[in-house]
Each structure stands twice: as structure tokens, then as C-alpha cells.
Coordinates of C-alpha atoms and ligand atoms in Angstrom, one line a residue:
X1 CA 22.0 37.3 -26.5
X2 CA 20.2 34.8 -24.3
X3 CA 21.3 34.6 -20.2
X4 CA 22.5 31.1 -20.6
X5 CA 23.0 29.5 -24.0
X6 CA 23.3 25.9 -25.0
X7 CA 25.2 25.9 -28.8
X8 CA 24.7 22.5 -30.4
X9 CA 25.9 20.7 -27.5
X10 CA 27.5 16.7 -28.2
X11 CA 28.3 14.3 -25.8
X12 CA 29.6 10.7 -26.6
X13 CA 30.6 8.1 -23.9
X14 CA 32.6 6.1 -25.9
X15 CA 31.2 5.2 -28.9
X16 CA 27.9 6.5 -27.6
X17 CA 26.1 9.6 -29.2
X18 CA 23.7 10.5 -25.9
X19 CA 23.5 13.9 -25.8
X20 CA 23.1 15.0 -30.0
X21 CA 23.6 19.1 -31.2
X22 CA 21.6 20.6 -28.8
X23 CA 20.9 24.4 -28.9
X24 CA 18.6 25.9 -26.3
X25 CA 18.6 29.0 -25.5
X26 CA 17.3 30.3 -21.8
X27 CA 16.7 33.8 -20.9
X28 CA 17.2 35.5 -17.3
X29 CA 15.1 34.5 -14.6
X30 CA 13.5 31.2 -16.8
X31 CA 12.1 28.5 -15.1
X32 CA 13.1 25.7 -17.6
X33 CA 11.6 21.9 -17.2
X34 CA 13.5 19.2 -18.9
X35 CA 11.5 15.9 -19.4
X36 CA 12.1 12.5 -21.5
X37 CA 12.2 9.3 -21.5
X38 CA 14.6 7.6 -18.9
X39 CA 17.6 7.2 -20.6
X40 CA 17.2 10.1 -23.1
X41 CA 20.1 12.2 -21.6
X42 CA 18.3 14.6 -18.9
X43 CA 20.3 14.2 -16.4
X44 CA 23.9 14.3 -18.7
X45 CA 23.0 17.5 -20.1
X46 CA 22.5 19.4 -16.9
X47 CA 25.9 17.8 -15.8
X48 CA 27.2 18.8 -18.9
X49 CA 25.7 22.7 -18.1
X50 CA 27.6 22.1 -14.4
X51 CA 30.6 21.1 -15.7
X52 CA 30.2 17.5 -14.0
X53 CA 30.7 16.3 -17.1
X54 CA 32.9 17.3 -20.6
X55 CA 31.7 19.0 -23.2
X56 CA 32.4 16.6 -26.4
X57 CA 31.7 19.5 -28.7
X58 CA 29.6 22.7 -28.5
X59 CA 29.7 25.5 -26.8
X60 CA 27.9 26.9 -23.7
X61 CA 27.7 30.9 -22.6
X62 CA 26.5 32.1 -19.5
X63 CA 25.8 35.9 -19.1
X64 CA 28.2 36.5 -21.6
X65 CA 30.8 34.2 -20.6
X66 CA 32.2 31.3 -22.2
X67 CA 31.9 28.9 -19.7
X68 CA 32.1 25.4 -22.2
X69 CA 35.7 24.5 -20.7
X70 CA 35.2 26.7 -17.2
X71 CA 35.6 24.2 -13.7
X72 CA 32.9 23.5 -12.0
X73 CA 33.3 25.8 -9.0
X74 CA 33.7 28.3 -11.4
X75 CA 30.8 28.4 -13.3
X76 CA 28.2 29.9 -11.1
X77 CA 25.9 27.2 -10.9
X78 CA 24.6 25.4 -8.0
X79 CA 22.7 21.7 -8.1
X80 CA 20.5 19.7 -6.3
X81 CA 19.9 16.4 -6.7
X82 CA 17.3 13.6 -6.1
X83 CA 20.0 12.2 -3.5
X84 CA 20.7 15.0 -0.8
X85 CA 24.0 14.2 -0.3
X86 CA 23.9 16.0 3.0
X87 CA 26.8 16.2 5.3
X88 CA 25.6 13.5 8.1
X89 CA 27.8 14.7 11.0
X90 CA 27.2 18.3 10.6
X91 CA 23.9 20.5 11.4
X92 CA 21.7 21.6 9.1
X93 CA 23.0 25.1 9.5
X94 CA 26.5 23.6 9.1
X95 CA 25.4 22.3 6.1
X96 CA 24.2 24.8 4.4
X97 CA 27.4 27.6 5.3
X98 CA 29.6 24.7 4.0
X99 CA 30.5 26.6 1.0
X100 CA 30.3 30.2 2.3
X101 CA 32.8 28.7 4.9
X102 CA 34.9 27.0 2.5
X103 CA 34.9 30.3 0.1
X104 CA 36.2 32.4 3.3
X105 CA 33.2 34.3 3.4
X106 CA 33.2 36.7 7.0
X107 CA 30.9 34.8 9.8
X108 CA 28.4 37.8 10.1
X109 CA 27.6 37.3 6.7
X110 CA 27.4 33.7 6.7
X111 CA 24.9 33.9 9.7
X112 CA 22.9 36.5 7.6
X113 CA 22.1 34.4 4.1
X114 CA 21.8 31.0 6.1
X115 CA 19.4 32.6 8.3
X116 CA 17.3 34.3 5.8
X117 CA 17.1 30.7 3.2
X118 CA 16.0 28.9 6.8
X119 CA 13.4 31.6 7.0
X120 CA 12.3 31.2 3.2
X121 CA 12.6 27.4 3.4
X122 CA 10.5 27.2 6.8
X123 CA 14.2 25.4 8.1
X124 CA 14.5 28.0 11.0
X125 CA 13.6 25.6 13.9
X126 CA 15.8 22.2 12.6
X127 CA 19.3 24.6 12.2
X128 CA 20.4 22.7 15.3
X129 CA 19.8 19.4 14.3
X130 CA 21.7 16.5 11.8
X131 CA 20.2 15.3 8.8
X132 CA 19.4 12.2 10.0
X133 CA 17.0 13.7 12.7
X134 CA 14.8 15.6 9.5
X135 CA 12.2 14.5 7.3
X136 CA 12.7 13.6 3.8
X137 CA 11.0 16.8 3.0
X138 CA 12.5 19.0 5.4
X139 CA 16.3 17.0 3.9
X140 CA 15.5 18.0 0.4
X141 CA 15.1 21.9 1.6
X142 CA 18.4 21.8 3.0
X143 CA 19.8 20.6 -0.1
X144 CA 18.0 23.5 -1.6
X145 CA 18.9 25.9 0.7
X146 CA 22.8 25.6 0.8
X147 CA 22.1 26.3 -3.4
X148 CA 20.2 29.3 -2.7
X149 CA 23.3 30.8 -0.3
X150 CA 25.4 30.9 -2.8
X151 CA 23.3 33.4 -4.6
X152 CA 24.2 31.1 -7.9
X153 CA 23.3 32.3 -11.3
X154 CA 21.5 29.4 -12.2
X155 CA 19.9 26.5 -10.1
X156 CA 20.3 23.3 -11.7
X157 CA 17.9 20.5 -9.9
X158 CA 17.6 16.8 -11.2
X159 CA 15.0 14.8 -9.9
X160 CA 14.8 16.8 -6.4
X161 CA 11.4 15.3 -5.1
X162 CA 11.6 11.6 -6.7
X163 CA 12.4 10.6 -3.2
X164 CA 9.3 12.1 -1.1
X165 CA 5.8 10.7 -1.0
X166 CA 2.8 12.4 -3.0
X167 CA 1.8 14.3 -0.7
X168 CA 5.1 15.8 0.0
X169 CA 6.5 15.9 -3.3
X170 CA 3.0 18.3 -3.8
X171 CA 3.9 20.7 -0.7
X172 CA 7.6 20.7 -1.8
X173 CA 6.7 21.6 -5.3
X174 CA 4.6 24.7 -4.1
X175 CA 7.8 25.7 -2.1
X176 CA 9.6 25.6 -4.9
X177 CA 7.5 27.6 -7.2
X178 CA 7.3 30.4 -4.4
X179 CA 10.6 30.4 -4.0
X180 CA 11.2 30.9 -7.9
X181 CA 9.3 33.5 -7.7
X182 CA 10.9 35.2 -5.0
X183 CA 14.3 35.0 -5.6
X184 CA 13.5 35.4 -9.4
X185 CA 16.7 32.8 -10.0
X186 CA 17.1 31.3 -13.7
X187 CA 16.2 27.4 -13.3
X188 CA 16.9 24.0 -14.8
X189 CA 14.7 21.4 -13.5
X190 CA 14.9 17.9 -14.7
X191 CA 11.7 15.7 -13.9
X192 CA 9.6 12.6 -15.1
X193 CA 6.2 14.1 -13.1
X194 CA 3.7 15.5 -15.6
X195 CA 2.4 17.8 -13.2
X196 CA 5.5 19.3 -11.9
X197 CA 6.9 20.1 -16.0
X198 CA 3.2 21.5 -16.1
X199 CA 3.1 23.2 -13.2
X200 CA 7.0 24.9 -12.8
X201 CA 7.8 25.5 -16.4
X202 CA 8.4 29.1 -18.1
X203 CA 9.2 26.3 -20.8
X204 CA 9.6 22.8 -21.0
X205 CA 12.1 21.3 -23.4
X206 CA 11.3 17.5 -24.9
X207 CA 13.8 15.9 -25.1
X208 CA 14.4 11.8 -26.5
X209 CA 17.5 9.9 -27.7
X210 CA 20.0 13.1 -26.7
X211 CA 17.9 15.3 -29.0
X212 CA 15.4 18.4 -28.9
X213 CA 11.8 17.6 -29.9
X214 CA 9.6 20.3 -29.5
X215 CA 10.3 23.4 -26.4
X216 CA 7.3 25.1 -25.6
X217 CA 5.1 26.9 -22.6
X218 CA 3.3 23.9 -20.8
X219 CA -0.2 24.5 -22.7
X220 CA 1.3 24.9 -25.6
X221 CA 2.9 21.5 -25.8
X222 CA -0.2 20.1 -24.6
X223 CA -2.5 21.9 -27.6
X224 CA 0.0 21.9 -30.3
X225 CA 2.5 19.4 -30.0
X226 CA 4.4 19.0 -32.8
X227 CA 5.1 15.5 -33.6
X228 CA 3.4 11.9 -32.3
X229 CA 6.4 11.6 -29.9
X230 CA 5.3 15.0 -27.9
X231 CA 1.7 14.2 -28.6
X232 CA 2.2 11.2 -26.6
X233 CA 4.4 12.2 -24.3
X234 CA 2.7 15.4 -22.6
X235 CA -0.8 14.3 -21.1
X236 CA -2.3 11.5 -18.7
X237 CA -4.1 9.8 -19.8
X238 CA -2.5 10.2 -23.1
X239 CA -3.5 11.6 -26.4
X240 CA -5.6 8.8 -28.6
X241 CA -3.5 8.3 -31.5
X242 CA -5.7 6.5 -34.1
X243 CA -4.8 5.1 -37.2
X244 CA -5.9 7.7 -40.7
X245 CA -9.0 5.0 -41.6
X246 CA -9.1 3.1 -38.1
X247 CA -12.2 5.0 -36.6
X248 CA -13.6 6.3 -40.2
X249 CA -16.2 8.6 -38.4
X250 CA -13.3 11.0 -36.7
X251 CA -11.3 10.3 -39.6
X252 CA -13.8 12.4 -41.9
X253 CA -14.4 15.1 -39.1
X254 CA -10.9 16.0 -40.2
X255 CA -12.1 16.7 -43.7
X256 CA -10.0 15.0 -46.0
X257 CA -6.7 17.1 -44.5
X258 CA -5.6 13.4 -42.9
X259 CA -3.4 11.3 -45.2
X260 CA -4.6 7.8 -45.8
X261 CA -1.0 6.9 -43.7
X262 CA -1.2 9.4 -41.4
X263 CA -3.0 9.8 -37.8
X264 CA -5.1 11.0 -36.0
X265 CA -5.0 12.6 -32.4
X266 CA -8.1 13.1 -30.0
X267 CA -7.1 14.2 -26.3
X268 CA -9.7 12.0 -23.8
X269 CA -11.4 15.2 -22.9
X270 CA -12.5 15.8 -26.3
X271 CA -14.4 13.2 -26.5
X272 CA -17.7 12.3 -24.5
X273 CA -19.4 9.3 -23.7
X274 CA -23.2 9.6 -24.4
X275 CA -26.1 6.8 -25.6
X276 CA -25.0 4.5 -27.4
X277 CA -27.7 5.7 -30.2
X278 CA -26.6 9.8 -29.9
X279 CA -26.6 11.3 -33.2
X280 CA -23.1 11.4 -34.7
X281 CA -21.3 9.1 -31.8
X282 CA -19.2 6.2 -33.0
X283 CA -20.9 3.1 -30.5
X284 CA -18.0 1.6 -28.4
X285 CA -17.8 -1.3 -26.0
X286 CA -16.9 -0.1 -22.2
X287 CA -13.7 -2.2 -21.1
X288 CA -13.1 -0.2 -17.9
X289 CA -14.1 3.0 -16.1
X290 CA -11.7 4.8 -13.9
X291 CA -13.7 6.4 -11.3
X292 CA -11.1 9.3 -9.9
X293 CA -13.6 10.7 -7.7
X294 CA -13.7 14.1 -9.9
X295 CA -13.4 13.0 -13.4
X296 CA -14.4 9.3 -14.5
X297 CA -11.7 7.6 -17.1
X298 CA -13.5 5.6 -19.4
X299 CA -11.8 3.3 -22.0
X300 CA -13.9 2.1 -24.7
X301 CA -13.1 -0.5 -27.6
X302 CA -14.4 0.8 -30.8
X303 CA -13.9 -1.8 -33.9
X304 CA -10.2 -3.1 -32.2
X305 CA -9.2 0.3 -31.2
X306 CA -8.4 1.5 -28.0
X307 CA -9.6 4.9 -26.8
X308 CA -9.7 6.6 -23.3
X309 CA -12.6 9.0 -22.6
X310 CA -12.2 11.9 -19.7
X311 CA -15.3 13.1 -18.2
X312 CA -16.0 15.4 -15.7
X313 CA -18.1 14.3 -12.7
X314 CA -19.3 10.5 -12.5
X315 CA -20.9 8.4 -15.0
X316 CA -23.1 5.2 -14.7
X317 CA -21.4 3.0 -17.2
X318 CA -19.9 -0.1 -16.3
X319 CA -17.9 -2.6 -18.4
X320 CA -19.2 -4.2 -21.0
X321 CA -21.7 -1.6 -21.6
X322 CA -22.3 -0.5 -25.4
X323 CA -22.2 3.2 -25.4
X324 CA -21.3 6.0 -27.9
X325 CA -18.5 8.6 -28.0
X326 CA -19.0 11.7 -29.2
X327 CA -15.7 14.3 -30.9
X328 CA -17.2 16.9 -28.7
X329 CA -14.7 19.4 -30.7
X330 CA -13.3 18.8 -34.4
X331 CA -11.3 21.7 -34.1
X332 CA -9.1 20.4 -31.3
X333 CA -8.1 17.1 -33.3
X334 CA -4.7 16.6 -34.2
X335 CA -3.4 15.1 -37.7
X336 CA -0.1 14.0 -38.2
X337 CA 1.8 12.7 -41.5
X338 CA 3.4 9.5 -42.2
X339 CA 6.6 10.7 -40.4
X340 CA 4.6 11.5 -37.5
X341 CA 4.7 15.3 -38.0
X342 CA 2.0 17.6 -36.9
X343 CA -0.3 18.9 -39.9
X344 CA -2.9 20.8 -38.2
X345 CA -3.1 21.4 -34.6
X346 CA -6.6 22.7 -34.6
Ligands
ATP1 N1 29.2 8.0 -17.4 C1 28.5 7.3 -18.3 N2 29.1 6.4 -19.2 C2 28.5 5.8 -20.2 N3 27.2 6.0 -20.4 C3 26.5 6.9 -19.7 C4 27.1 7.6 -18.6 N4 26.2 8.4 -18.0 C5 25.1 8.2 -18.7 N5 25.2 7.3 -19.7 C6 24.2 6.9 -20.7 O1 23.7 8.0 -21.3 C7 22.3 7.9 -21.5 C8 21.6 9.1 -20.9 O2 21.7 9.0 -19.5 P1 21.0 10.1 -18.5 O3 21.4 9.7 -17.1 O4 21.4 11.4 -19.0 O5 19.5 9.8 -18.8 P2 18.2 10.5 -18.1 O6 17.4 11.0 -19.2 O7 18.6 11.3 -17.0 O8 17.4 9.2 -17.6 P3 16.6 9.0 -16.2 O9 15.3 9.6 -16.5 O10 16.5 7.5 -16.1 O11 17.3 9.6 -15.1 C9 21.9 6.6 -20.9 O12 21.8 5.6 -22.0 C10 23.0 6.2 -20.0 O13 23.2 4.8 -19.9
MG2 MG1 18.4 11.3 -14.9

């Protein structure tokens, strides 16, 4: 049996269906990313897990426990959300021994976990002072640090970084990949950043409209996703997705396995921008080029359809240059069927 188990999970505000028969299962010490849409029921389902929220039906287990009607307080869980919600009078050591306090837990101990997550989360200097005198950053680590004293089962965190700038939101994220690693703690982790599901995840879980679409390890989401939506969804730029017949050239690379209705999928890395007169290129007008310093986004118009090139390095095109792309790989093209199922990933 898995650590923590999701069993066909409902929810329904109202007349509402948002979360819809989930089952997930999550095994001890799994860093798990959810991603989605906004609006697809991220954040519901991890209140759902940490009993912010009722169950409609479903069940959920944790370590062998049914915890699907358990409190709250109960359910070994602790969360951190996008909003601190920090105690603005009190210290940051205050803070973060609220619940030991609360929970009668002997003041020797107390001093021990509080001081060794202010060690972990680099907090040691700021115990003395009130939120209001830390950085966004160095808020958010409180937030996670009064989760880790309670030595929870699972950490549940929704949106914890959407507040910090990029460059923090990068340093914070490194924090808290160390920190999975060292305390080894089973994790929930609901995000819309790309790189953070990439980065974080044991697995990442799709999810859109309340349902499962595909859960997966980050690359293999990104190389076999199985449907358009995922296709889409994982990936900046994203996946081309190209009519079956639109760009006839890739279309017969796939061999006759793509149905006339179907489509076609071409990742911008697999394809290369090269003269416009290069043997088996399909020649494209330039709109834009996307100079990132280390790779060069190029989106070319070929016959009406849209397509975004990723190369490594610089290029010299400019827009409105003719120039031809190149499938640098038919292997890595992806076919789907009228339904927008995967047919070959390869
Ligand atoms: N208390 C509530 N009452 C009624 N509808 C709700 C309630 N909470 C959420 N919803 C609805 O449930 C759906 C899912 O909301 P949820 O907050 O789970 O989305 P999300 O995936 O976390 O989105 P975001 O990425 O924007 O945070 C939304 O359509 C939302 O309007
Ligand atoms: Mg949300």
C-alpha cells in the first residue's frame, strides 16, 4: 500500500463538479508537483488532502490510516501557502514554536527543533526580529520552517514562491530541494512555474478541469506526453502542434502512422533553422527571433502555420528573412489521433 493514497477523490461546490475521481497514489518520501491550468482544482485538492476542505466522496489513507473524515489538526499534515500568514506581533522564533507551544511541548525541546530548522533555513540571525522587519524570502522560510517543527508526515505547499522575485523564487527553490533532500519528508507542491514542476518533482501530476491527465517523472512528461493537452502544457516554448496535412513534408517523415485528422507534434529543439535551399528543409518566412542570450527563439511562418524553432547559440536571421527548417530528429515527433491521444511518442 502506498504512504499516502488519494481513492477517486470528488468534490462539488454546489452544483459544481471541480475536483472529478481522482486516484493518486504517493509513496514515502515523494516529492510530488501538481500543475494545471488556473482554475483546474490545484489548490482544492491539497485542501481536500489537509482537511481545509470536505471530502464529497472518496476516500484518502495516510500511512495506513483512514484519514478521509480525520480534523485537520489531526491529520499529520502541515501547509504553506503563497500568503505567509505569519503572526505580525510575534518573532520569528515565536512564530515558528507557535504550535509546539500550543501542543504543550517541554521548552527545551521547543528551543532544540526551532533552532536546528533556523540553522537548515539560514533563519538563525532574524529569530529576534518580526516579520515585518524580513525579506519576502527570508518570510516564506519562516513559513516553512514552523512546517518542518512539527516533524509532519507530509508537507503540503501551494504556491509558496508566487510572491518573490526571479531571482529569489530561484534561490528559494534550491533551498527547498536541499531541504527535501535532507529531511527526506513526503511532499505536495502545487505550482504554475515550469521550471520548479521540472526541477522538484519525483512526479508531477497534470491535472485540468478537476481530473488526472497524465502523472509522470519530469522528462517523461516532456518526451512522452500522452495526449495534446500535456503535449502543450509541459514545455516553453511549447510543443508545435501541426495539423495531419498542414506542413506535408513532416507529415510524411511520420510515415503514414498519422491519421489524415490527427496531429502532429515537433518540440522547437527538434527542429533547425538552416538555408533556405538545405536539402530536405521546408522554407519558412522569419516573423521574429528571440535572442535569449544562450539559445535564439525563432518563429517561422511556413504556408499559414506557426512554428517556433530553439537553437543553441546565436543566429543571424532577422525577420522577414526566407529560411528553411530542418526535423533534425523523426524519431522524436509526436502523432496524436483525432481525440488528441498520443499514437507514437517516438
Ligand atoms: N469555496 C469555493 N466555493 C465555490 N467554488 C470554489 C471554491 N473554491 C474553489 N472553487 C472553484 O473551484 C475551481 C478550482 O479552484 P482551485 O482554487 O482549486 O483552482 P487552482 O487550480 O488552484 O487555480 P489557481 O492556479 O488559479 O490557483 C475554480 O473554478 C474555483 O472557482
Ligand atoms: Mg490555486
Amino acid at each position: 500500500m502506498a504512504y499516502l493514497e488519494l481513492l477517486d477523490i470528488h468534490k462539488n461546490f454546489g452544483s459544481a463538479q471541480v475536483v472529478r475521481g481522482v486516484d493518486l497514489a504517493i509513496e514515502q518520501g515523494e516529492f510530488i508537483v501538481f500543475v494545471g491550468p488556473s482554475g483546474c482544482g490545484k489548490s482544492t485538492l491539497l485542501r481536500l488532502v489537509a482537511g481545509l476542505e470536505s471530502i464529497s466522496s472518496g476516500r484518502l489513507q495516510l500511512d495506513g490510516r483512514d484519514i478521509t473524515h480525520a480534523p485537520s489538526a489531526q491529520r499529520d499534515l502541515a501547509m504553506v501557502f503563497q500568503s505567509y500568514a505569519l503572526y505580525p506581533h510575534m518573532s520569528v522564533h515565536d512564530n515558528m514554536s507557535f504550535a509546539l507551544r500550543l501542543a504543550g511541548v517541554p521548552r527545551d525541546e521547543i528551543r532544540r527543533k526551532v533552532g536546528h530548522a533556523a540553522d537548515t533555513l539560514n533563519l538563525t540571525p532574524y529569530l529576534d526580529r518580526r516579520p515585518g522587519e524580513l525579506s519576502g524570502g527570508q518570510r516564506q522560510r519562516v513559513a516553512i520552517g514552523r512546517a518542518i517543527v512539527r516533524a509532519p508526515k507530509v508537507f503540503l505547499f501551494d504556491e509558496p514562491l508566487s510572491n518573490l522575485d526571479a531571482a529569489l523564487r530561484g534561490n528559494t527553490r534550491v533551498e527547498i530541494l536541499k531541504l527535501h533532500k535532507a529531511l527526506g519528508a513526503t511532499t505536495i507542491y502545487v505550482t504554475h512555474d515550469q521550471v520548479e514542476a521540472m526541477t522538484l518533482a519525483d512526479r508531477v501530476v497534470v491535472l485540468r478541469d478537476g481530473g488526472i491527465e497524465q502523472v509522470g517523472s519530469p522528462l517523461q512528461l516532456y518526451d512522452r506526453p500522452a495526449n495534446l493537452f500535456v503535449a502543450g502544457f509541459i514545455g516553453t516554448p511549447s510543443m508545435n502542434l501541426i495539423a495531419a496535412g498542414a506542413v506535408p513534408a513532416f507529415g510524411a517523415a511520420a510515415h503514414g502512422r498519422l491519421p489524415a485528422d490527427g496531429t502532429l507534434g515537433i518540440r522547437p529543439e527538434s527542429l533547425r533553422v538552416a538555408d533556405r535551399d538545405a536539402p530536405g528543409c521546408v522554407a519558412g518566412r522569419v516573423e521574429l527571433v528571440e535572442a535569449l542570450g544562450a539559445d535564439t527563439l525563432v518563429h517561422v511562418d511556413v504556408g499559414g502555420v506557426q512554428l517556433i524553432a530553439r537553437q543553441s547559440g546565436r543566429l543571424p536571421a532577422a525577420a522577414g528573412d526566407t529560411v528553411g527548417l530542418v526535423l533534425e530528429d523523426a524519431s522524436r515527433l509526436h502523432l496524436f489521433d483525432r481525440e488528441g491521444r498520443v499514437l507514437a511518442a517516438h
